Tab-separated table of C-alpha atoms in Angstrom:
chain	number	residue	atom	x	y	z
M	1286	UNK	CA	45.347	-107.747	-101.857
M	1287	UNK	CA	44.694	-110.021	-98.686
M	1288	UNK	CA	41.384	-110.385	-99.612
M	1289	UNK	CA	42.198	-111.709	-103.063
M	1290	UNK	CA	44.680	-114.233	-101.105
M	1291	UNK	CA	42.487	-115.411	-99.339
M	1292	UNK	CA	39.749	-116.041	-102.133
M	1293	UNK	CA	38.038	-118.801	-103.892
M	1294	UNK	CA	38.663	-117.461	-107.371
M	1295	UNK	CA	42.734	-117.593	-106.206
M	1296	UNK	CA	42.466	-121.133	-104.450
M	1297	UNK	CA	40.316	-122.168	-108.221
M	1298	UNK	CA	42.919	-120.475	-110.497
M	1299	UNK	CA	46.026	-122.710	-108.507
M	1300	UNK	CA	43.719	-125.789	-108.572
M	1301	UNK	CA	42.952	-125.604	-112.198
M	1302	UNK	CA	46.705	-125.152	-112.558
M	1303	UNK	CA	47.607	-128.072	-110.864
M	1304	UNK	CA	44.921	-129.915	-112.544
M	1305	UNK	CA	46.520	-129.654	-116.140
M	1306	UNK	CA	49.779	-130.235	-114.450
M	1307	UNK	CA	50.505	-133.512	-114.625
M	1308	UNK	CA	53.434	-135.468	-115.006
M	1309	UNK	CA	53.533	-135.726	-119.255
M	1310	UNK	CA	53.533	-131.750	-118.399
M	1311	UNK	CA	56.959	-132.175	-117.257
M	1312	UNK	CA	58.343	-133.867	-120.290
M	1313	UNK	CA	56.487	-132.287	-123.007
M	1314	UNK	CA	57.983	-128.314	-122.669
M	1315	UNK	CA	61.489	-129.514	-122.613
M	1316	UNK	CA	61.032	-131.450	-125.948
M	1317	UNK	CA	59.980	-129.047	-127.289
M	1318	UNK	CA	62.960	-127.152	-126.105
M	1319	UNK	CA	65.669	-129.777	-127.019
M	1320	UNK	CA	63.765	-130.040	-130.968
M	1321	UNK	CA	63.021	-126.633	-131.547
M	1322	UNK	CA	66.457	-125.404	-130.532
M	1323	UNK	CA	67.024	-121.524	-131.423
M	1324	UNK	CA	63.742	-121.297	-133.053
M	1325	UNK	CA	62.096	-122.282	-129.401
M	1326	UNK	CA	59.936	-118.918	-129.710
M	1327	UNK	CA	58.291	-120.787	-133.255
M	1328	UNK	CA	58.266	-124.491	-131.127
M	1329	UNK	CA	56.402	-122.851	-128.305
M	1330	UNK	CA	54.310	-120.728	-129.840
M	1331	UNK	CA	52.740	-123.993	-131.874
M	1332	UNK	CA	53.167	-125.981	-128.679
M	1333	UNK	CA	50.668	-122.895	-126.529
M	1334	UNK	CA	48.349	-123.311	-129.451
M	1335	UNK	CA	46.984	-126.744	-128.421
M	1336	UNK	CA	48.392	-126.984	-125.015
M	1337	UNK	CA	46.829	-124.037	-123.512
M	1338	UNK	CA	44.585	-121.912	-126.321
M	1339	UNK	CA	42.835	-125.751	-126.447
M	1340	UNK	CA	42.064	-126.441	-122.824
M	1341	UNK	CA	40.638	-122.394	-122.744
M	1342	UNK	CA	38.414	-123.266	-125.418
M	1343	UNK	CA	37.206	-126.045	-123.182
M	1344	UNK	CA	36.838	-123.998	-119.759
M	1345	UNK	CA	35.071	-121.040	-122.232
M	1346	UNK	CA	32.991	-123.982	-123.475
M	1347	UNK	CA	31.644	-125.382	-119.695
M	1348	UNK	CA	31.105	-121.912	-118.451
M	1349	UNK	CA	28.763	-121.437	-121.494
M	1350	UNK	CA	27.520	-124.515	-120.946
M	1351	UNK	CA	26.607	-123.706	-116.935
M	1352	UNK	CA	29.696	-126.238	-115.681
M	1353	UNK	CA	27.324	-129.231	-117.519
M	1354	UNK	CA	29.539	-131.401	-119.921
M	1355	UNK	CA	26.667	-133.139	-120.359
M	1356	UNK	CA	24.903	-130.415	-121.995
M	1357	UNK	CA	28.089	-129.543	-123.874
M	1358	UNK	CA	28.102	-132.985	-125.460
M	1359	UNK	CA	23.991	-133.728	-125.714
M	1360	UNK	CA	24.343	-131.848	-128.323
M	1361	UNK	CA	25.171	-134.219	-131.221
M	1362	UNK	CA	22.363	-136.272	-129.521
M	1363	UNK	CA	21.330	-137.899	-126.405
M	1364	UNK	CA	22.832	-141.654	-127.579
M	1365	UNK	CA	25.981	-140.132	-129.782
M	1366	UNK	CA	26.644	-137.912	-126.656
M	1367	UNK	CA	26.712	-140.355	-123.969
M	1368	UNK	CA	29.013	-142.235	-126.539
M	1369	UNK	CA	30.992	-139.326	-127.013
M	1370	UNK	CA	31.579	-138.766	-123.197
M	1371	UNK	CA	32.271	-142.590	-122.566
M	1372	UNK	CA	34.684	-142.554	-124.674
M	1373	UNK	CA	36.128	-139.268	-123.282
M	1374	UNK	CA	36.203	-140.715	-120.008
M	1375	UNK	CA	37.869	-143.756	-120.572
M	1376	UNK	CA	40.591	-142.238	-122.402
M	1377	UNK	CA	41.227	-139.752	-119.595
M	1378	UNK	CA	40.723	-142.575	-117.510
M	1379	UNK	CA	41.774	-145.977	-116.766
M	1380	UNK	CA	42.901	-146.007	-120.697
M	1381	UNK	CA	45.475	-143.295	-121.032
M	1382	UNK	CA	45.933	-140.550	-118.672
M	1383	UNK	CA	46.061	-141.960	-115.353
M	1384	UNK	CA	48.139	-145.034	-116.497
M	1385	UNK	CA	50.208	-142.499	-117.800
M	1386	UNK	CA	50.648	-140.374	-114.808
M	1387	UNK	CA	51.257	-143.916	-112.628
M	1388	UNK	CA	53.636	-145.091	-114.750
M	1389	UNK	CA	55.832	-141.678	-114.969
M	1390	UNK	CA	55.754	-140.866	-111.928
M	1391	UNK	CA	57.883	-144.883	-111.113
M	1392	UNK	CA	59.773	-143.820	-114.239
M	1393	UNK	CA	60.560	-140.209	-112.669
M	1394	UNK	CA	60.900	-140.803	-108.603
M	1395	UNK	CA	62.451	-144.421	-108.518
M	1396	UNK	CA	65.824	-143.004	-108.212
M	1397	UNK	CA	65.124	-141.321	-104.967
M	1398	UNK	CA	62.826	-143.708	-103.486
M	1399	UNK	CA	64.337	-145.425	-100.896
M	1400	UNK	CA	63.789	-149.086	-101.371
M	1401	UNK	CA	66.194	-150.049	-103.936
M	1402	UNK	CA	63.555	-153.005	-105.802
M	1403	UNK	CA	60.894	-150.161	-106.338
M	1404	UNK	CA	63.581	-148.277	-108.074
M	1405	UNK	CA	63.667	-151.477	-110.914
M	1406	UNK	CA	61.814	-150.922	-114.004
M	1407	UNK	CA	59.861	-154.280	-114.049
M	1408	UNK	CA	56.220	-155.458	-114.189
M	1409	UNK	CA	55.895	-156.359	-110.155
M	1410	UNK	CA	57.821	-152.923	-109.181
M	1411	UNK	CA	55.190	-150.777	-111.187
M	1412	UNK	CA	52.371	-152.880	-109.798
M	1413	UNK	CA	53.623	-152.061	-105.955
M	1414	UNK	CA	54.239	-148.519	-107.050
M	1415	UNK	CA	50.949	-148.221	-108.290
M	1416	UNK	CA	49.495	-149.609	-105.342
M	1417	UNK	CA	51.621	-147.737	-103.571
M	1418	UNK	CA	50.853	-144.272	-105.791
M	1419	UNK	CA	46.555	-144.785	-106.265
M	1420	UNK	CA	46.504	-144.828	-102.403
M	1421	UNK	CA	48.000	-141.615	-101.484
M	1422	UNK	CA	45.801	-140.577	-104.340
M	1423	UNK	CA	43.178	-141.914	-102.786
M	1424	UNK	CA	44.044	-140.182	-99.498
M	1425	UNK	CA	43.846	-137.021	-100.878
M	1426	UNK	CA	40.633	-137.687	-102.983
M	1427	UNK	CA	38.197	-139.315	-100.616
M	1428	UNK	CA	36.545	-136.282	-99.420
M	1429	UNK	CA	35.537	-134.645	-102.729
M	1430	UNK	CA	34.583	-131.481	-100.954
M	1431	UNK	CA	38.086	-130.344	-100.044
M	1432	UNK	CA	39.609	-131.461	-103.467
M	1433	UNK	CA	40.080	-127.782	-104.874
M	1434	UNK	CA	41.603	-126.392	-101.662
M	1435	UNK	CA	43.819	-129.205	-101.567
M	1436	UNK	CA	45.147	-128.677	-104.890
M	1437	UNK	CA	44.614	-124.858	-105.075
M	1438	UNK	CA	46.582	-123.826	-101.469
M	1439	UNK	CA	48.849	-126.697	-100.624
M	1440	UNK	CA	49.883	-129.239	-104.232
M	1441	UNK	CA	49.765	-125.678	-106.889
M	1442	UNK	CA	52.127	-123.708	-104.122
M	1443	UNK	CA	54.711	-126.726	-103.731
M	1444	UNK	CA	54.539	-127.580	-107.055
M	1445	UNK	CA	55.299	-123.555	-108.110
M	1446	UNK	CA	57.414	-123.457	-105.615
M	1447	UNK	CA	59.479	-126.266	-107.062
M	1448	UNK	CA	59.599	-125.804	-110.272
M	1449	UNK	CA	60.458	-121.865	-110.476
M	1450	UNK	CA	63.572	-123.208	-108.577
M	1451	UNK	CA	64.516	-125.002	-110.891
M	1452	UNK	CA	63.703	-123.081	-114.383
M	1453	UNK	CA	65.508	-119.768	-112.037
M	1454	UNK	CA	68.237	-121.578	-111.523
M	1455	UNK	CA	68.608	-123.304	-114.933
M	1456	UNK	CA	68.191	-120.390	-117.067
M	1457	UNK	CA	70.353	-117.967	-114.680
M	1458	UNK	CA	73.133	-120.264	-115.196
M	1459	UNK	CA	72.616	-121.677	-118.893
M	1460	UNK	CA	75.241	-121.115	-120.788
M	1461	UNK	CA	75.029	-123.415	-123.552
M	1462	UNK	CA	72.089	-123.385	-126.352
M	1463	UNK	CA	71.077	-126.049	-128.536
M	1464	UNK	CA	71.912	-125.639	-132.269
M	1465	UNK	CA	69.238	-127.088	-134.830
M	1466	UNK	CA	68.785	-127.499	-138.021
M	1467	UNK	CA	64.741	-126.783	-138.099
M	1468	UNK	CA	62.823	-124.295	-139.611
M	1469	UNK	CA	60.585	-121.963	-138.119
M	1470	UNK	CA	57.599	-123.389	-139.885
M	1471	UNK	CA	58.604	-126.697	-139.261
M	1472	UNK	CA	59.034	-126.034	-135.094
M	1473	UNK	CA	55.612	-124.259	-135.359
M	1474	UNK	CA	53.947	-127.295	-136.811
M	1475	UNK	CA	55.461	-130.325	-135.364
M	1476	UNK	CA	54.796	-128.836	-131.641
M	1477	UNK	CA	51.334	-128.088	-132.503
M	1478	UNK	CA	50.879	-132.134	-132.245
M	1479	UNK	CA	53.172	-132.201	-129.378
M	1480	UNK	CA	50.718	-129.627	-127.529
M	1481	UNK	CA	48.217	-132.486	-128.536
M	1482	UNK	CA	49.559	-135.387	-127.211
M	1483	UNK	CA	49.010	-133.360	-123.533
M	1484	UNK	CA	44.913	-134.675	-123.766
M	1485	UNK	CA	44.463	-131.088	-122.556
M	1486	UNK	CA	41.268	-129.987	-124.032
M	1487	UNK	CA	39.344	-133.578	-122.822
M	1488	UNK	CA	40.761	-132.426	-119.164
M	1489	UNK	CA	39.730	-128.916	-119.563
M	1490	UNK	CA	35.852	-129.970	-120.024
M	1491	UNK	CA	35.870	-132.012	-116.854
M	1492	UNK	CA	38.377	-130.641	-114.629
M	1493	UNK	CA	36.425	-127.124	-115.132
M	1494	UNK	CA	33.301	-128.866	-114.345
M	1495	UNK	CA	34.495	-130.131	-110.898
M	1496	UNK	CA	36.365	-126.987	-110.123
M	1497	UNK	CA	33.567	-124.483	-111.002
M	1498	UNK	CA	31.310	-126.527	-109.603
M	1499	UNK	CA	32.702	-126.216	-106.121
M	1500	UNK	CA	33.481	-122.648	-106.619
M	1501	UNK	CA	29.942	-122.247	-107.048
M	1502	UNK	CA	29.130	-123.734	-104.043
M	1503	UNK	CA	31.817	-122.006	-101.885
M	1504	UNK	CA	30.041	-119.228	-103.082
M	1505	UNK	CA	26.653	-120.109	-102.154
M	1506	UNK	CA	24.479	-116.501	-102.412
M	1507	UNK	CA	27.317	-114.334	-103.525
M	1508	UNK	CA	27.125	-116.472	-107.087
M	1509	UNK	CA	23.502	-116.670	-107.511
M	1510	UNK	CA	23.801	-115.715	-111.506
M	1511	UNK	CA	25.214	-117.304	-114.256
M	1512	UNK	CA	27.030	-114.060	-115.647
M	1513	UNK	CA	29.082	-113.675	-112.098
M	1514	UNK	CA	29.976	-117.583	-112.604
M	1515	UNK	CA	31.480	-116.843	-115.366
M	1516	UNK	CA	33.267	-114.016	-115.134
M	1517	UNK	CA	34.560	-115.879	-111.641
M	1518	UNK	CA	35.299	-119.144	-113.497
M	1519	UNK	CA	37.001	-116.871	-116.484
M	1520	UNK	CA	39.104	-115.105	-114.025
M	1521	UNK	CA	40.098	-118.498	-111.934
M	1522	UNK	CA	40.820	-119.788	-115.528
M	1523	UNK	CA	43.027	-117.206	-116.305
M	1524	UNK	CA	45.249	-117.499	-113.409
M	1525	UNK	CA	45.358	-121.194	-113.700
M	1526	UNK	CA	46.194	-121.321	-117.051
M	1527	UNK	CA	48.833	-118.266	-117.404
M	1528	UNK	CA	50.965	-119.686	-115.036
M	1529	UNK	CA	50.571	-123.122	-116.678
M	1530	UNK	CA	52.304	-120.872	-119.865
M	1531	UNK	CA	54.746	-119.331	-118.115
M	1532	UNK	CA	55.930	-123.008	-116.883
M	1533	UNK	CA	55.385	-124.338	-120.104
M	1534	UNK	CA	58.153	-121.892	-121.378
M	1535	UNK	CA	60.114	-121.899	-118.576
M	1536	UNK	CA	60.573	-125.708	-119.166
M	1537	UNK	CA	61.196	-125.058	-122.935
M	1538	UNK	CA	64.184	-123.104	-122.117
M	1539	UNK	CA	65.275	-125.896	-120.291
M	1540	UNK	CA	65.453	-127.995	-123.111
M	1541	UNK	CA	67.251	-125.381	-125.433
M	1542	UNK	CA	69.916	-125.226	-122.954
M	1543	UNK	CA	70.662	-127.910	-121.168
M	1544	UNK	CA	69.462	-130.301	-124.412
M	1545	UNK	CA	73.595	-130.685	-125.178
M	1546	UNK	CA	74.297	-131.810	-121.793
M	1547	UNK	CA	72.165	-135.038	-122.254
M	1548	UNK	CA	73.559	-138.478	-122.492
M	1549	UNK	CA	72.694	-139.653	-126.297
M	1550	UNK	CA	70.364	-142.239	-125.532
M	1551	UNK	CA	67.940	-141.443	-122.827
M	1552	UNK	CA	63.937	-142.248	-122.294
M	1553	UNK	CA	61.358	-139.008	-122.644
M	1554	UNK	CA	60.421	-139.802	-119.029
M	1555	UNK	CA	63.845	-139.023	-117.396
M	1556	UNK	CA	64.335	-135.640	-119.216
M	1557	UNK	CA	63.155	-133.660	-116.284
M	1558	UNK	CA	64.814	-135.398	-113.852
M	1559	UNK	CA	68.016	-135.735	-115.446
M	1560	UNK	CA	68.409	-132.013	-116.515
M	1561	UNK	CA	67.087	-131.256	-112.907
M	1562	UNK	CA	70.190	-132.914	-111.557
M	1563	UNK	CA	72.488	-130.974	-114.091
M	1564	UNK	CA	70.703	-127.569	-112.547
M	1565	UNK	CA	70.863	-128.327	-108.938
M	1566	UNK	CA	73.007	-131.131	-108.700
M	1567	UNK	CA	73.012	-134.130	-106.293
M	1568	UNK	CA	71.844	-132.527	-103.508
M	1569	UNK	CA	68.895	-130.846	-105.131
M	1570	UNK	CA	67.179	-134.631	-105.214
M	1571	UNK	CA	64.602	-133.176	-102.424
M	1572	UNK	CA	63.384	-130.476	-104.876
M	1573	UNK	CA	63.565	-132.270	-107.572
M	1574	UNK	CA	61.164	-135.090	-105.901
M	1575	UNK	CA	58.933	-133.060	-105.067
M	1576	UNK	CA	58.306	-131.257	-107.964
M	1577	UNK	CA	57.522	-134.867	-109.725
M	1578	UNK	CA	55.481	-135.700	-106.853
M	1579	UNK	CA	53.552	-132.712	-106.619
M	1580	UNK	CA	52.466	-132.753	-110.517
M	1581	UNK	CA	51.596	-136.195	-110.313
M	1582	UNK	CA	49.741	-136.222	-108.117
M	1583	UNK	CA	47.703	-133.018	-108.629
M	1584	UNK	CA	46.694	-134.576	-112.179
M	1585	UNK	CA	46.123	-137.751	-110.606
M	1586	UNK	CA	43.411	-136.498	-107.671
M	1587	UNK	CA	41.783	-134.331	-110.071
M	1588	UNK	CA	41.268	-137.529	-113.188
M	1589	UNK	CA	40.127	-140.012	-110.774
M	1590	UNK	CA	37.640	-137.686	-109.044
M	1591	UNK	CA	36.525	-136.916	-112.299
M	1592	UNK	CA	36.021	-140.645	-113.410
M	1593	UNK	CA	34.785	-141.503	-109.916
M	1594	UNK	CA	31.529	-139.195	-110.548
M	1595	UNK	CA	31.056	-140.664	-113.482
M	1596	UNK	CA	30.718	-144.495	-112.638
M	1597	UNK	CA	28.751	-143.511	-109.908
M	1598	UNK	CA	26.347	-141.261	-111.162
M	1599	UNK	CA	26.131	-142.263	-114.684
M	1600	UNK	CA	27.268	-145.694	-114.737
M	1601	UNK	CA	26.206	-147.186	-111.626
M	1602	UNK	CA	23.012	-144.402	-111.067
M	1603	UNK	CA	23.798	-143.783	-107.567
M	1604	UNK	CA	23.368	-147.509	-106.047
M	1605	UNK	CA	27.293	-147.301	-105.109
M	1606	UNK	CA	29.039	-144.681	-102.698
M	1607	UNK	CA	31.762	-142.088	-104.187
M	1608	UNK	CA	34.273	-144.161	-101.938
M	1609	UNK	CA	33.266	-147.423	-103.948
M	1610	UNK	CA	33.285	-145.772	-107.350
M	1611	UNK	CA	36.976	-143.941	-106.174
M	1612	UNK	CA	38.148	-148.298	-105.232
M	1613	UNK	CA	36.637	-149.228	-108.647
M	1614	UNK	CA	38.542	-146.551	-110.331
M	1615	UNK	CA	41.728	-147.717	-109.334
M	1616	UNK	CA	41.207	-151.362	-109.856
M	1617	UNK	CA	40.487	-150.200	-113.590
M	1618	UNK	CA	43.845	-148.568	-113.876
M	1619	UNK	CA	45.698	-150.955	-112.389
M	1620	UNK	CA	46.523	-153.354	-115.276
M	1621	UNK	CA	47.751	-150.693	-117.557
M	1622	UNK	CA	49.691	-149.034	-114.985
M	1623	UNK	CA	52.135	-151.886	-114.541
M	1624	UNK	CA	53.099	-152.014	-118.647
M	1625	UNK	CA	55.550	-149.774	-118.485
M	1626	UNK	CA	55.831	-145.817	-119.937
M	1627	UNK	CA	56.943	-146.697	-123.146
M	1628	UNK	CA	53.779	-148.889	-124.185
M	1629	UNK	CA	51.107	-146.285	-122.313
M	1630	UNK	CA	52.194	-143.405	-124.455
M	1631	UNK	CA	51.961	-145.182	-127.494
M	1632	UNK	CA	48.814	-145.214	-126.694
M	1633	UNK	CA	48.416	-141.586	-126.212
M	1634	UNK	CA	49.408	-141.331	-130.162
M	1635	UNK	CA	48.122	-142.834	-133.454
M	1636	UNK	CA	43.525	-142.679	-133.328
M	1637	UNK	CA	43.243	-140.631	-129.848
M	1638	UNK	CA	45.694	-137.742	-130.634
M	1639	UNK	CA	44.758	-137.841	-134.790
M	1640	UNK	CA	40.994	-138.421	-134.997
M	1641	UNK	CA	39.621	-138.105	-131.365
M	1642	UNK	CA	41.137	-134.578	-131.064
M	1643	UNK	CA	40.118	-132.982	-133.534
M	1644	UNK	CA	36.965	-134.346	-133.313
M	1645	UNK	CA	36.553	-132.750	-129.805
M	1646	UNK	CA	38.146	-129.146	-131.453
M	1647	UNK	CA	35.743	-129.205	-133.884
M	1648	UNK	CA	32.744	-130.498	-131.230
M	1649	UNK	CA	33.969	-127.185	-128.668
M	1650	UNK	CA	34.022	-124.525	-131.188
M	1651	UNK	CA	30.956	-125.590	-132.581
M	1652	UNK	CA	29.424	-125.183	-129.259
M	1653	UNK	CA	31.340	-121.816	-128.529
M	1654	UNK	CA	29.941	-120.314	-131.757
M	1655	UNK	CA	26.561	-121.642	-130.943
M	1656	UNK	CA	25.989	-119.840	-127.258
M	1657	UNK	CA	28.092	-116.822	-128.921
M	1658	UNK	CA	26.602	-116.405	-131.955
M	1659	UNK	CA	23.838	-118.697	-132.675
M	1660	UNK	CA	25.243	-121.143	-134.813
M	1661	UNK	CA	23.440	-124.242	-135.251
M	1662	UNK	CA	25.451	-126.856	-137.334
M	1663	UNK	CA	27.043	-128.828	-135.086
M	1664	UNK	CA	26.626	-133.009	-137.061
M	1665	UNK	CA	27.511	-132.025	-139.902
M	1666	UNK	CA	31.107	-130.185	-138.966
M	1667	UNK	CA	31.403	-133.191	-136.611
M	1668	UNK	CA	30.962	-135.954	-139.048
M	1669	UNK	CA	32.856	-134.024	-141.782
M	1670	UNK	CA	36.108	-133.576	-139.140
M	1671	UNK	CA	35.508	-137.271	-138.261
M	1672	UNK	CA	35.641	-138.588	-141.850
M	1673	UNK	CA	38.806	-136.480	-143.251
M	1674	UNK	CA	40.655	-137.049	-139.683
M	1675	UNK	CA	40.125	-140.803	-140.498
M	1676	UNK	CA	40.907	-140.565	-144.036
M	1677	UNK	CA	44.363	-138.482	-143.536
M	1678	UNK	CA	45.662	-140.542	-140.737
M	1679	UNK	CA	44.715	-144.362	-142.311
M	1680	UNK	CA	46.291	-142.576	-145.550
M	1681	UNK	CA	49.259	-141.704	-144.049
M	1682	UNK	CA	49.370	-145.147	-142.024
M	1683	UNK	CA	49.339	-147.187	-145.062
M	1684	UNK	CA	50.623	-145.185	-147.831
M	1685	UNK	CA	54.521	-146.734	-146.899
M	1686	UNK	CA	53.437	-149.984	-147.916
M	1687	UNK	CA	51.968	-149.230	-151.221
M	1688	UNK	CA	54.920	-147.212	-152.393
């Protein structure tokens, strides 16, 4: 039991963990929670579907593909690959995700930071948060080396730590559940986008490549075949993302409970916070900070290393340092990060969430089925997802204003 502690494939499992948990993590369970009402179990189980069966897919996927996304994507093509992984990039990137996590995080700690202009929503307050929030990212990030034992033994364990106090707490003492008019089917279905709008399965193909590659080399000798990477990387994987479920859930519960005690009006960013204070009250503002902080940042260290590799090995073919490409990184997501939540995550929605994902389902099982079971295909299912994802989503865009 020590010995499993004390191990790599433990300190992986609580990186990859903290990893997918970022800050949209926070908000996405309990809306589920607050929509799905007394048919949570149907809301959840469509919400697990693409919030955690996805991002699986995508660490089976990098295993099989020997922790090289490259490889994983190469396969529609050298060009339409690179293309393909550009695009991911960005989006995970200086485009969506780590705007996202900047600007939530303002939206989610300014009430307990201590300097009473950071805690305004406007453009120069995000900017000096931002600042502010990409250099204690930065601190944690610039020796990319220590990145998964970072996450995996001190962020994971404050973040659990944090957040099972809360969901005990909550549910111990909930006493009130949400009434809803929704069907089974229709909780089931509507949370299966929800579980989209996370960007899980583009984080699961990079995030496992960073974290199995350093388990590899923590491993050195002891991992010298690919069959004991996997079942290492499988087993880290499964740790990581069961207790992402059990969170996920956890949080749902939330939702169905304390979904009631909301004020009418209030912004999808402040739902954790503000049914944190109904759990634990005033004086719970410590652990309630924390757990914010905690999956913030964890999301945020492991994007920009990710996006930091790329502009300097791929972009900028080694002629700039890690630390340069890490600076350049946050330069990039600076702009966006000062817009405000609201206009980040409607980026998040509409051609990224509709066409882009499945896109990327259909590109991961192709791959799956091809290192499985030796199926070839993999243009044709692409283009054909590509072309009715377009189609249905345009269709449903513009049909309003021809009726």
């Amino acid at each position: 039991m020590k010995r499993f502690l004390q191990s790599h494939t433990l300190s992986t499992g609580l990186a990859i963990f903290s990893m997918f948990f970022g800050a949209g993590n926070l908000m996405y369970p309990i809306l589920v929670g607050i929509q799905s009402g007394t048919q949570n179990i149907f809301g959840m189980a469509g919400f697990l579907l693409t919030a955690v069966c996805l991002p699986l897919a995508g660490l089976v996927g990098m295993i099989l593909f020997d922790e090289n996304y490259k490889l994983f994507f190469n396969r529609l093509g050298d060009i339409a690959g690179s293309i393909v992984i550009a695009i991911s990039l960005i989006i995970i990137g200086p485009l969506v995700a780590i705007p996202r996590i900047a600007t939530l995080s303002h939206t989610m700690i300014a009430p307990f930071i201590p300097i009473q202009f950071l805690q305004q929503d406007t453009t120069l307050s995000s900017f000096i948060f931002a600042v502010l929030f990409f250099a204690l990212t930065f601190s944690c990030t610039y020796k990319k080396s220590r990145v998964v034992d970072l996450l995996g033994y001190v962020i994971s364990p404050l973040l659990l730590l944090s957040l099972v106090t809360i969901i005990v707490k909550g549910i111990w003492f909930a006493n009130v559940s949400l009434e809803t008019d929704i069907s089974p089917i229709e909780a089931f279905a509507s949370n299966i986008i929800r579980g989209y709008e996370t960007l899980d399965l583009l984080g699961a193909i990079f995030f496992s490549y960073v974290a199995l590659t350093i388990l590899k080399k923590s491993y050195n000798d002891e991992v010298n075949t690919q069959h004991k990477r996997a079942i290492m990387g499988l087993k880290a994987g499964g740790i990581g993302l069961s207790l992402l479920a059990a969170i996920y859930i956890g949080l749902s519960y939330l939702g169905v409970h304390f979904g009631p005690l909301l004020p009418a009006k209030f912004h999808a960013g402040e739902i954790f916070r503000e049914i944190s204070f109904i759990v634990l009250g005033s004086h719970g503002a410590i652990i309630i900070s924390l757990a914010v902080l905690m999956a913030c940042l964890s999301t945020s260290i492991a994007l920009c290393t990710v996006f930091s590799e790329y502009l300097q090995h791929d972009i900028f073919k080694g002629k700039i340092s890690y630390i340069q490409a890490l600076f350049l990184t946050f330069i990039l997501c600076l702009p966006l990060s000062t817009f405000g939540l609201g206009k980040v995550l409607e980026l998040t929605g509409g051609p990224i969430t509709f066409i882009g994902y499945p896109v990327l389902i259909t590109l991961t099982m192709c791959n799956i089925s091809y290192k499985l079971f030796g199926f070839k295909p993999i243009k044709v299912p692409v283009i054909a997802t590509l072309f009715i994802a377009t189609t249905a989503y345009y269709w449903q865009l513009f049909t309003p204003y021809f009726s």
